[in-house]
Short mmCIF file of C-alpha atoms and ligand atoms in Angstrom, two decimals:
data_model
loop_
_atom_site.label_atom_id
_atom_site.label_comp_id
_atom_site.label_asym_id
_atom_site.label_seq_id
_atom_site.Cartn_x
_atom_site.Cartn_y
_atom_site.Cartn_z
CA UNK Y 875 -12.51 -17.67 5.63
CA UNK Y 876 -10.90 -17.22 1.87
CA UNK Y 877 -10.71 -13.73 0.64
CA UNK Y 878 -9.84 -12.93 -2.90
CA UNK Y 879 -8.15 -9.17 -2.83
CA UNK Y 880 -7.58 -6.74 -5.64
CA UNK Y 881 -5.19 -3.75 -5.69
CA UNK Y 882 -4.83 -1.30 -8.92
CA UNK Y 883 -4.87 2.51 -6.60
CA UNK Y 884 -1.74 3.58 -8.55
CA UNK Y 885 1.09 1.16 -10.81
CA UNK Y 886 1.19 -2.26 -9.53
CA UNK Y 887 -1.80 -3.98 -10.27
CA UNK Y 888 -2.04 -7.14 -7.71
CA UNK Y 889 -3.87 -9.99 -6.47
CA UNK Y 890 -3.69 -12.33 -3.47
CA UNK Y 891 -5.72 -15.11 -2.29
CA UNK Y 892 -5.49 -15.61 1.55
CA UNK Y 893 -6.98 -18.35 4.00
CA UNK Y 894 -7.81 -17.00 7.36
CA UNK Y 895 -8.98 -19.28 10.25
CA UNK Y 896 -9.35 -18.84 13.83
CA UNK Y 897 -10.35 -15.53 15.75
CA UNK Y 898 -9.53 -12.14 15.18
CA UNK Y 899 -6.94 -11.92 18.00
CA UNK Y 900 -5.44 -15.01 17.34
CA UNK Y 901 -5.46 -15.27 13.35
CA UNK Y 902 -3.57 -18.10 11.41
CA UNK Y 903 -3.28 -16.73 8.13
CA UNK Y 904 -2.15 -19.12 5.19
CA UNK Y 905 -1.47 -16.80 2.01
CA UNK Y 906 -2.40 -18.99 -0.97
CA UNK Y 907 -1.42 -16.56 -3.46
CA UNK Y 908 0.31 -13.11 -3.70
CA UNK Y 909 1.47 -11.37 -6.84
CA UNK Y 910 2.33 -8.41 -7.86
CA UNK Y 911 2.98 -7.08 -10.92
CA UNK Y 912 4.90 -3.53 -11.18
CA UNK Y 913 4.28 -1.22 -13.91
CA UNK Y 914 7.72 0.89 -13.15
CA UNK Y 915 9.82 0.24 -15.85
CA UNK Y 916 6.44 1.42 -18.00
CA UNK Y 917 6.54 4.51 -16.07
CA UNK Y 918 9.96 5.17 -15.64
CA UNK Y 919 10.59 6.44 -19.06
CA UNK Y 920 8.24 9.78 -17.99
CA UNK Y 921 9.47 10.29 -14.88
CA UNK Y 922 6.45 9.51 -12.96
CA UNK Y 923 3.36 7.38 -12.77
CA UNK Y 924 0.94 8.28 -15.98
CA UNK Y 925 -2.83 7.83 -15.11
CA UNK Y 926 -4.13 6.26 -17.97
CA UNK Y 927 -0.57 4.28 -18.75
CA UNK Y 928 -1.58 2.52 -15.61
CA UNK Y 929 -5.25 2.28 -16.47
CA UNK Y 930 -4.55 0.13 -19.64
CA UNK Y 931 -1.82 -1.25 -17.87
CA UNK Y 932 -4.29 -2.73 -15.24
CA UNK Y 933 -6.69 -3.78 -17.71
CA UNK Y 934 -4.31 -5.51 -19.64
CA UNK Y 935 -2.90 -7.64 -16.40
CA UNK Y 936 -5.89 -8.15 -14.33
CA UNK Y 937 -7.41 -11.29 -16.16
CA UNK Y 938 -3.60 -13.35 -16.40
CA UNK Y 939 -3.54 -12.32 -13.07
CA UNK Y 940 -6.20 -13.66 -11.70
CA UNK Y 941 -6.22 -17.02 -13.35
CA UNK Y 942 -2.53 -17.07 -12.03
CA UNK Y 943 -3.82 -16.51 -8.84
CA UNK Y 944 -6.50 -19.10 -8.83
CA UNK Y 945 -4.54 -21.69 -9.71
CA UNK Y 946 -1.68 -21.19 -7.43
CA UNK Y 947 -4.58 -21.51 -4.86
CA UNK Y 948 -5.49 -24.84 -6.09
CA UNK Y 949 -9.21 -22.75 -6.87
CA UNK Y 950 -9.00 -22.33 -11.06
CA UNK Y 951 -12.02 -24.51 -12.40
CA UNK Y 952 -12.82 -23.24 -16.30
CA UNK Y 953 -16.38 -24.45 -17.26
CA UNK Y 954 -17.74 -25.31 -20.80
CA UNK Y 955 -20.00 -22.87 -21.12
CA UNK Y 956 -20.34 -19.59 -19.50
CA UNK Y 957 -21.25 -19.30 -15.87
CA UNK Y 958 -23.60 -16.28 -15.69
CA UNK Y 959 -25.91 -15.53 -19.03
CA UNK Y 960 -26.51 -11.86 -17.96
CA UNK Y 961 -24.00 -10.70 -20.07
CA UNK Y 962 -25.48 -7.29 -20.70
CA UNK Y 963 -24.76 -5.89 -17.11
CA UNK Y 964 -21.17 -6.70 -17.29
CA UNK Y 965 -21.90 -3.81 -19.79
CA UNK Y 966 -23.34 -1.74 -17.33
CA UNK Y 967 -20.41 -2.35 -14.87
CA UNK Y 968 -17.57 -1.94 -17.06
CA UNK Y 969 -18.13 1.31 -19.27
CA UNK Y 970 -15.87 2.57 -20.53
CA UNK Y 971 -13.27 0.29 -19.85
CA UNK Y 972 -13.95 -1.57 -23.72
CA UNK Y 973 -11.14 -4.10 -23.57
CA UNK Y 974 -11.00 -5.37 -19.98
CA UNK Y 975 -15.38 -6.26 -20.82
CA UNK Y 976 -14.22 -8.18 -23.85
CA UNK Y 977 -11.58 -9.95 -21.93
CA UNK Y 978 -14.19 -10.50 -19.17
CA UNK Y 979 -16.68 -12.15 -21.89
CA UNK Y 980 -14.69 -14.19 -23.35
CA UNK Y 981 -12.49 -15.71 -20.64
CA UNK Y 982 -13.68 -14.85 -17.40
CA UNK Y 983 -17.19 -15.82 -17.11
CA UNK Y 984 -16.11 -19.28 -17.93
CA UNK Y 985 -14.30 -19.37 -14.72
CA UNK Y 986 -16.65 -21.39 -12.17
CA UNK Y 987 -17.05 -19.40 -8.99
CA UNK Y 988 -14.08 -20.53 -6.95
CA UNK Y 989 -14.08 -21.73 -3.04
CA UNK Y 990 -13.95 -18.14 -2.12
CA UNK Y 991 -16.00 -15.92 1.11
CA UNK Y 992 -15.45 -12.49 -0.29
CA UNK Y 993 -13.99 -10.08 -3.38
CA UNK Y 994 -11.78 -7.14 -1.57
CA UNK Y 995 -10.95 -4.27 -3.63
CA UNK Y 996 -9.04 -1.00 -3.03
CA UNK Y 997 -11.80 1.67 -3.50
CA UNK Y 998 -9.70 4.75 -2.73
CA UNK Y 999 -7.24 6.75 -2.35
CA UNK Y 1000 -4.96 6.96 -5.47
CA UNK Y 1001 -5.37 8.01 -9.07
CA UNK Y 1002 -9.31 7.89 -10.32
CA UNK Y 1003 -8.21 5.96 -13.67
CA UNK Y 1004 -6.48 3.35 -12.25
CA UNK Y 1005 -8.74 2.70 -9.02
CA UNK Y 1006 -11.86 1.97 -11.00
CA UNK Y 1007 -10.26 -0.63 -13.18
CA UNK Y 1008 -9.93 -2.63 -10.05
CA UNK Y 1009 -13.19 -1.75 -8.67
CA UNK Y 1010 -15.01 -2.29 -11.76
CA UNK Y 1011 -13.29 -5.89 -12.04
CA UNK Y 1012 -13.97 -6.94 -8.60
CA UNK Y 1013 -17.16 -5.79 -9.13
CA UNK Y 1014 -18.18 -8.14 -12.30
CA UNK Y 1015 -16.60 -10.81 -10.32
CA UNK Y 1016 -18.77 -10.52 -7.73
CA UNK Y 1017 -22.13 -10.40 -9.84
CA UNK Y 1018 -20.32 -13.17 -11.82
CA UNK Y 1019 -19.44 -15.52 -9.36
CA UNK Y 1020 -22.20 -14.70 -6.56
CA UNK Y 1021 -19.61 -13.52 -4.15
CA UNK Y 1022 -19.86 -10.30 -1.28
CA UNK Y 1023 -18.18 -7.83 -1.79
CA UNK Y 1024 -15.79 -5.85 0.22
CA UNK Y 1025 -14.36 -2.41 -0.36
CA UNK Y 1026 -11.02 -1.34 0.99
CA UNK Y 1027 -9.17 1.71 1.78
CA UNK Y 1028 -5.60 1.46 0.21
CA UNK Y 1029 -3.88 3.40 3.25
CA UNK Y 1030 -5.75 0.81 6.01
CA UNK Y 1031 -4.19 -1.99 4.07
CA UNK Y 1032 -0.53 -0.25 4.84
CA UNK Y 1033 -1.79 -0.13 8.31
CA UNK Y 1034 -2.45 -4.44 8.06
CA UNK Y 1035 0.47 -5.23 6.08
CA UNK Y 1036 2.65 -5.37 9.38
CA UNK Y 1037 1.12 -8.31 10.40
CA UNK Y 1038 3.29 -10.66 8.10
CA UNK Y 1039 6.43 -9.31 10.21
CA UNK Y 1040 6.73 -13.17 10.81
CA UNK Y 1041 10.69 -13.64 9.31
CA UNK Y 1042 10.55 -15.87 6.51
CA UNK Y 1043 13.31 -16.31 3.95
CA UNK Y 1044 13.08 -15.76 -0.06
CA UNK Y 1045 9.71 -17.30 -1.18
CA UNK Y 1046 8.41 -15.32 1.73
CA UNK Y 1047 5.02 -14.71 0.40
CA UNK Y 1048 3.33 -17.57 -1.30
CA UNK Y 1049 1.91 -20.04 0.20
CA UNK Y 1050 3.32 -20.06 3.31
CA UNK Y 1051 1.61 -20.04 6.83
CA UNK Y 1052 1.97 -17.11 8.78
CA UNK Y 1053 1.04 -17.94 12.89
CA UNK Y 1054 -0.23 -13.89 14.21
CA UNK Y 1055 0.79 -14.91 17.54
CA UNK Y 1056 1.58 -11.01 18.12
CA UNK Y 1057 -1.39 -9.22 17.21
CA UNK Y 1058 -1.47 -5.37 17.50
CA UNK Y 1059 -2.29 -4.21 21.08
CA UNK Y 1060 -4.58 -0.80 21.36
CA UNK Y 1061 -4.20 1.90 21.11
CA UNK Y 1062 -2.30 1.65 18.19
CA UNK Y 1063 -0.31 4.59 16.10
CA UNK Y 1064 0.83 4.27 12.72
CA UNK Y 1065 3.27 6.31 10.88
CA UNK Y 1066 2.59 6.22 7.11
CA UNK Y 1067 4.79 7.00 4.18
CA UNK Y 1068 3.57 6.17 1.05
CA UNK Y 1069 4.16 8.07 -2.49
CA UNK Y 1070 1.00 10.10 -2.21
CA UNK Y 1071 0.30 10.01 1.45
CA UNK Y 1072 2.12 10.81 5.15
CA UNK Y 1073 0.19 10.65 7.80
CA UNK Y 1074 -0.08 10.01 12.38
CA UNK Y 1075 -3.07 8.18 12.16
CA UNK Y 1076 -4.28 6.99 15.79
CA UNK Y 1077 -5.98 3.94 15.69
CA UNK Y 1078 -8.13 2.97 18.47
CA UNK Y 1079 -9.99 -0.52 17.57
CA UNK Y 1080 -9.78 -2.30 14.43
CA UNK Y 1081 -11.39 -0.18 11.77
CA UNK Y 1082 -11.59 3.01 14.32
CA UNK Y 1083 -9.17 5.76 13.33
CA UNK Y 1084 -8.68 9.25 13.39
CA UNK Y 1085 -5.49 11.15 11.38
CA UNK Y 1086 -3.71 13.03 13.59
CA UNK Y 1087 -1.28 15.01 11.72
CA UNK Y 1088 -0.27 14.80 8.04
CA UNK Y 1089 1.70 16.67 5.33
CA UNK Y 1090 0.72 19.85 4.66
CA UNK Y 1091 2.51 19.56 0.95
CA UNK Y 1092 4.18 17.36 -0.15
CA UNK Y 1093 4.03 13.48 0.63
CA UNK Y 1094 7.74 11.92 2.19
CA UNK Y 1095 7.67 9.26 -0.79
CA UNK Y 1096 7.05 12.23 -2.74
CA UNK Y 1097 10.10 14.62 -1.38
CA UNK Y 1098 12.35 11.33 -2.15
CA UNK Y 1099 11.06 10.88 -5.26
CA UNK Y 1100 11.57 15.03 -6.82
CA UNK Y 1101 15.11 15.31 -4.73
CA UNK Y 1102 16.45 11.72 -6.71
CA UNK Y 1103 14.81 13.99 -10.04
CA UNK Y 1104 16.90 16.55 -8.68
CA UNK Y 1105 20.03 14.58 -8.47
CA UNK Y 1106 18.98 12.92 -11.67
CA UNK Y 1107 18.74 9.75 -9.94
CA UNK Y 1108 15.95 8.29 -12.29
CA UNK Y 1109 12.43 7.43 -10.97
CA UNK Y 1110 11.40 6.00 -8.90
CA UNK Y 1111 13.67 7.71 -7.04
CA UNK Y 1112 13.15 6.64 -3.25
CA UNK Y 1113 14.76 3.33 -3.21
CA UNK Y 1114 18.07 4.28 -5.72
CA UNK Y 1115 18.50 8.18 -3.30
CA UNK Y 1116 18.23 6.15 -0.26
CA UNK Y 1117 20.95 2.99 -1.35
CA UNK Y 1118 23.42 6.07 -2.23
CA UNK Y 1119 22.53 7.53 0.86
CA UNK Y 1120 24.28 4.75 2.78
CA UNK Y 1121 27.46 5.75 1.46
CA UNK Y 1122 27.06 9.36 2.28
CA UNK Y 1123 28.26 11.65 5.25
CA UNK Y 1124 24.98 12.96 6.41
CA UNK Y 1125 26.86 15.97 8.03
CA UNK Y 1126 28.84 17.35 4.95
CA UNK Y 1127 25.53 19.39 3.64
CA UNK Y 1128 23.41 20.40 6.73
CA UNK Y 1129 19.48 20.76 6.18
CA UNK Y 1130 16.63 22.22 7.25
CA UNK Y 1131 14.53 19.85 9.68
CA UNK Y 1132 10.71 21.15 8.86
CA UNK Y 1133 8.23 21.92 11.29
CA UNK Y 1134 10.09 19.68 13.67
CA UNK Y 1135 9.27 21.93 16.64
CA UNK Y 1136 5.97 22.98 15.10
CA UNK Y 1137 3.90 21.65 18.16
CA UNK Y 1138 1.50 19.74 16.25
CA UNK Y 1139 2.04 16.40 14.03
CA UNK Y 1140 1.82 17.90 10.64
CA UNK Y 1141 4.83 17.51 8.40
CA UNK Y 1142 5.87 19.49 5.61
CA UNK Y 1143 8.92 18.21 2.95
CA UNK Y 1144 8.75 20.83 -0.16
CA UNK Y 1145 10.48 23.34 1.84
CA UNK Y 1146 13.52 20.38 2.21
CA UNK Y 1147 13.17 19.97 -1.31
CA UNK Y 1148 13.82 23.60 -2.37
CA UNK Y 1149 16.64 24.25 0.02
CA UNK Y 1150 18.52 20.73 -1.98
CA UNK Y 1151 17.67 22.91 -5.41
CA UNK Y 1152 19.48 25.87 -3.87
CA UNK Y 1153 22.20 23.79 -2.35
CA UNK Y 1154 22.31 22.38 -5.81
CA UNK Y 1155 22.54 25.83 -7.21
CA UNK Y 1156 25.24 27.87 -4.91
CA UNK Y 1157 27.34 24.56 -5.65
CA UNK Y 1158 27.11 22.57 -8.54
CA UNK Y 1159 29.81 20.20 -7.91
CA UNK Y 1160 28.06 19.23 -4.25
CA UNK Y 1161 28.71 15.61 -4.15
CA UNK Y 1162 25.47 13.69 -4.15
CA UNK Y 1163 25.71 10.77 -1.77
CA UNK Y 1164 26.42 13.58 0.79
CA UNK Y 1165 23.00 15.61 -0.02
CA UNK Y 1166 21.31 11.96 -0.24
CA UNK Y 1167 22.47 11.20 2.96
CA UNK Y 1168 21.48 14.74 4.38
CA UNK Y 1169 17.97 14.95 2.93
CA UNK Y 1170 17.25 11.28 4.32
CA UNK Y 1171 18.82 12.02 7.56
CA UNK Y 1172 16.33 14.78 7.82
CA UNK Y 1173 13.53 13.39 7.25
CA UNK Y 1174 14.07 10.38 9.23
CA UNK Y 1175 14.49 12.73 12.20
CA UNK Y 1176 11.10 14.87 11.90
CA UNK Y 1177 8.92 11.99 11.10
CA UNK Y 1178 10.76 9.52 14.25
CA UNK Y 1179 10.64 12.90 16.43
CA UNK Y 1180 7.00 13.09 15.81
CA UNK Y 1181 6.03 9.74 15.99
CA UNK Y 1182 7.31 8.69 18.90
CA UNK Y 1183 6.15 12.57 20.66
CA UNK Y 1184 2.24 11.60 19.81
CA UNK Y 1185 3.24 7.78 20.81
CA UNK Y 1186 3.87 9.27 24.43
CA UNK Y 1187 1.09 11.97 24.30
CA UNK Y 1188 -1.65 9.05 23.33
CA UNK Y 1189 -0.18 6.56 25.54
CA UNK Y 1190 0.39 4.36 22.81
CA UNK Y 1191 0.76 -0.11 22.84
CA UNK Y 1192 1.88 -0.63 19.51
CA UNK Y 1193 4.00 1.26 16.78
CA UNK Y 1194 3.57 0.99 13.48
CA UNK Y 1195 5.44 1.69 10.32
CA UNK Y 1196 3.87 1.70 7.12
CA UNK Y 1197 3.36 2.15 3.66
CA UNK Y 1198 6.20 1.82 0.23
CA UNK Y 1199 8.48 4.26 2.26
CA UNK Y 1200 8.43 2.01 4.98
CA UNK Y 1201 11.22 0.33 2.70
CA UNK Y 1202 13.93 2.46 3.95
CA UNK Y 1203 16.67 0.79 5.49
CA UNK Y 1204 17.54 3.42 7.75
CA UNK Y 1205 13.92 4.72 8.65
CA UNK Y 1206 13.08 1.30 9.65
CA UNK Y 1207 16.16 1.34 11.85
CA UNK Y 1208 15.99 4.33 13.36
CA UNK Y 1209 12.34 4.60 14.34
CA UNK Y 1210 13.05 0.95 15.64
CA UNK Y 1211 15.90 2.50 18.12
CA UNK Y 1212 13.56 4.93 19.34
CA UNK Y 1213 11.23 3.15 20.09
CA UNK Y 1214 12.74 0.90 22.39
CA UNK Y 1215 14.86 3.61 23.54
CA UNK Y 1216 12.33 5.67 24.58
CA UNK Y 1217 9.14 4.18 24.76
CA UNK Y 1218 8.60 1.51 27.68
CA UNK Y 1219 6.52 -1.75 26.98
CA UNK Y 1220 5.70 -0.44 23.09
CA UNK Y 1221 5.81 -2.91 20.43
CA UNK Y 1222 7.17 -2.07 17.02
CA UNK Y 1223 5.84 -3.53 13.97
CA UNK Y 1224 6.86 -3.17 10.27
CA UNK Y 1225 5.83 -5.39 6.97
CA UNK Y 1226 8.71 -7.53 5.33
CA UNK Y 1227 10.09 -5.28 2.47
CA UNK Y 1228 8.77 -7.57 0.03
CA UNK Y 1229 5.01 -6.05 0.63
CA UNK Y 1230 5.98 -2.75 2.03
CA UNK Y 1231 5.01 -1.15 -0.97
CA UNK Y 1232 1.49 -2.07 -2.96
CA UNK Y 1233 -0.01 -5.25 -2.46
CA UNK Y 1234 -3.08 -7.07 -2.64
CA UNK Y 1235 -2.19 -9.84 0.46
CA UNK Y 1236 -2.56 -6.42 2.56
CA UNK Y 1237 -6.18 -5.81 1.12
CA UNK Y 1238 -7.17 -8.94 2.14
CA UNK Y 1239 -5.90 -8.56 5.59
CA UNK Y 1240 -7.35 -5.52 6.37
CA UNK Y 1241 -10.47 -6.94 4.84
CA UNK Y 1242 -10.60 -9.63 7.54
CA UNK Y 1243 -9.74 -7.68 10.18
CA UNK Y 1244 -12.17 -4.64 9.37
CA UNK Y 1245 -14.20 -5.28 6.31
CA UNK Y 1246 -17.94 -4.82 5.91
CA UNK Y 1247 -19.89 -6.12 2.74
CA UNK Y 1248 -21.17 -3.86 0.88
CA UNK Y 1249 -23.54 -3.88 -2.71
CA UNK Y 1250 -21.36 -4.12 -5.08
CA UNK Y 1251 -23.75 -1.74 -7.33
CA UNK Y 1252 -23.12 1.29 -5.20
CA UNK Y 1253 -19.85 0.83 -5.19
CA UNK Y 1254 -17.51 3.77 -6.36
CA UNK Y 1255 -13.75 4.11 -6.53
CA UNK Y 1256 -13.24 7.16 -4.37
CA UNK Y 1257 -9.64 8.63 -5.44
CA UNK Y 1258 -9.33 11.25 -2.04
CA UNK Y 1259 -11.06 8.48 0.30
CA UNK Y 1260 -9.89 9.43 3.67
CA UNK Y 1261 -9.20 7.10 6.63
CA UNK Y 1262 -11.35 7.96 9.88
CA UNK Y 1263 -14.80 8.95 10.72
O1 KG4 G 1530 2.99 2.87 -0.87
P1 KG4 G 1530 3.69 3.04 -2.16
O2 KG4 G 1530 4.32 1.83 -2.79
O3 KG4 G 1530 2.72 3.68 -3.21
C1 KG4 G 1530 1.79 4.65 -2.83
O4 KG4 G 1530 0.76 4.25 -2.25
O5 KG4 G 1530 2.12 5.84 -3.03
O6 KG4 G 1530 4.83 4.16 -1.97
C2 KG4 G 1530 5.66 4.52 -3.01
C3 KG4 G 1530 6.69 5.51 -2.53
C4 KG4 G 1530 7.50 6.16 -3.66
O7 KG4 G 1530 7.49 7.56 -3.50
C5 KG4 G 1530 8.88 5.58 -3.48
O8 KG4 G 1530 9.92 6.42 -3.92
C6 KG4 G 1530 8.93 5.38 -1.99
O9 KG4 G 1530 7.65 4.88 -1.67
N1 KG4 G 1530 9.98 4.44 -1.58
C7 KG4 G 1530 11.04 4.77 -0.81
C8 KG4 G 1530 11.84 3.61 -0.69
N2 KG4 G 1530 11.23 2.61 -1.39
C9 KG4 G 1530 10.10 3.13 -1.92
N3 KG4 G 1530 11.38 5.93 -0.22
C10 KG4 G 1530 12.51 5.96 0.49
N4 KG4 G 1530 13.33 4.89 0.65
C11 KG4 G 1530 13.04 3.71 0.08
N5 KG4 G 1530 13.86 2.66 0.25
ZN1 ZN G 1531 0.63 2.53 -1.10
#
């Protein structure tokens, strides 16, 4: 089975092409073509992601992308003439979105339909503007090229992504065969940390999930990113606070651990945020790899303690890490330790840093493992989609 997969739920706006054969619990999954292109630098210049930045941003990258992605994959064939002559519902499906239909026109329907089962696409969550320039394109692709049509929920694609743990070196993610020998044993619980998300999400079966704690303010990817602002670190700030981290004595500039004891699995990280402004405050000349290492040290420890209390309470299999804060060295390390420490017989599984943040080789993973088609008409990007039923 060959799924083409489409990702644009905040600023990287990528495509991968994978080649899955064999069953579900014993997948061999050949990745034909993964790319990602990153909008940061774009962004960095206001501090944070801007909506319709990434919208155009997205529109503007989708069709080189795409044709990169073909041919990589050995599936680009341009015709002479156009493929589909119902031009005027690629009106319909577009909108508003003027300069990705004229791209579409003129270049893309004069792609043939490629060797291709089914067109993923991140439906939801993440920002409205940027979503539906990705669902929109996947869906003229799938009129276009006669193809089913599969939507995705961004945070179930974190949840996939840790099955390409395989080690691989440098040109990791193209083209290269990954064996899923070690495929996730039920039930499964997955701690994720994204920029917009943080959430215990218990997951049963494929596809079967229920959240059972999450952040009750702000997001851990967040909490890094506003405490590097703080520290005027630059943005993003999560992967520069937590490299200065590593030099810094976690001890010099105790902090708050919040909610740790709160009996539930909800988290909470603007509190931590507030007490680094006032720490800031009483003390200007605090030295920052100290308060890096302090802030990170904290919230390692609530969201391992948590984890690995609901691992026990649900009688967990498999433990998984997930989503762009998933990057961190020392989260990855610790939550590892604990895990082995103190959970018998528990696997732990976390994606390769190279797609631990947004990715479209995840999208098509989880669309193997749990996608349903659906009519592409009816589809909707859906920015507060929620994982669970
Ligand atoms: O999953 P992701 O790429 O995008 C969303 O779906 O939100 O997550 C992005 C978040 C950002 O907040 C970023 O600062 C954080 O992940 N992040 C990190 C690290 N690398 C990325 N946070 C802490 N340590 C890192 N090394
Ligand atoms: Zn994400």
């Amino acid at each position: 089975m060959k799924i083409l997969a489409i990702e644009t739920s905040c600023d990287e706006t990528a495509i991968a092409i994978i080649d899955i054969t064999g069953p579900k619990n014993k997948p061999v999954i050949k990745i034909l073509s993964n790319i990602i292109s990153s909008q940061i630098k774009l962004h960095a210049k206001f501090g944070g992601v801007v909506p319709n930045l990434a919208k155009r941003e997205h529109q503007k990258n989708l069709p080189i992308i795409l044709r990169k992605a073909l041919k990589e994959s050995r599936l680009l064939k341009i015709s002479k003439q156009n493929i589909n002559p119902k031009l005027e519902i690629l009106d319909e499906i577009f909108g508003h979105e003027l300069e990705l239909l004229k791209k579409f026109k003129k270049d893309i329907v004069k792609i043939s339909a490629p060797d291709i089962d089914a067109i993923a696409v991140t439906i939801g969550p993440g920002l409205a503007p940027a979503l539906w320039v990705g669902v929109n394109f996947a869906r003229a692709l799938s009129y276009t090229w006669n193809k089913p049509f599969i939507p995705i929920n961004h945070m179930e694609g974190h949840i996939y992504s840790v099955l390409c743990e395989t080690k691989r070196n440098k040109s990791q993610t193209t083209n290269s065969k990954l064996q899923s020998t070690k495929i996730l044993k039920f039930p499964a619980l997955a701690l994720l940390v994204s920029g917009g998300h943080t959430e215990l999400v218990l997951i049963k079966d494929f596809g079967k999930y229920r959240i059972i704690g999450e952040t009750v303010d702000d997001a851990a990817g967040e909490a890094f990113d506003k405490v590097a602002r703080l520290l005027k670190l630059g943005y993003p700030g999560g992967p520069v606070l937590s490299k200065l981290a590593e030099k810094g004595n976690p001890k010099n500039y105790p902090l708050p651990r919040p909610m740790i004891n709160s009996g539930d699995y909800n988290f909470s990280f603007s509190g931590l945020k507030t007490a680094v402004l006032y720490l800031l405050r009483g003390n200007p000349k605090a030295v920052k790899k100290d308060i890096a290492a302090s802030f990170q040290e904290a919230v390692i420890e609530v969201l391992t303690q948590k984890t690995i209390r609901a691992a026990k309470e649900y009688k967990i299999k498999t433990v998984i890490l997930g989503g762009g804060v998933s990057a961190n060295k020392q989260l990855r390390k610790t939550l590892s330790k604990k895990v082995s420490e103190e959970l018998k017989n528990v696997e732990y599984k976390v994606a390769p840093v190279s797609i631990s943040g947004d990715n479209a080789l995840m999208i098509a993973l989880a669309a193997f493992f749990t996608g349903q088609k659906k009519n592409w008409k009816k589809a909707k990007a859906e920015a507060n989609l929620q994982l669970g039923n």
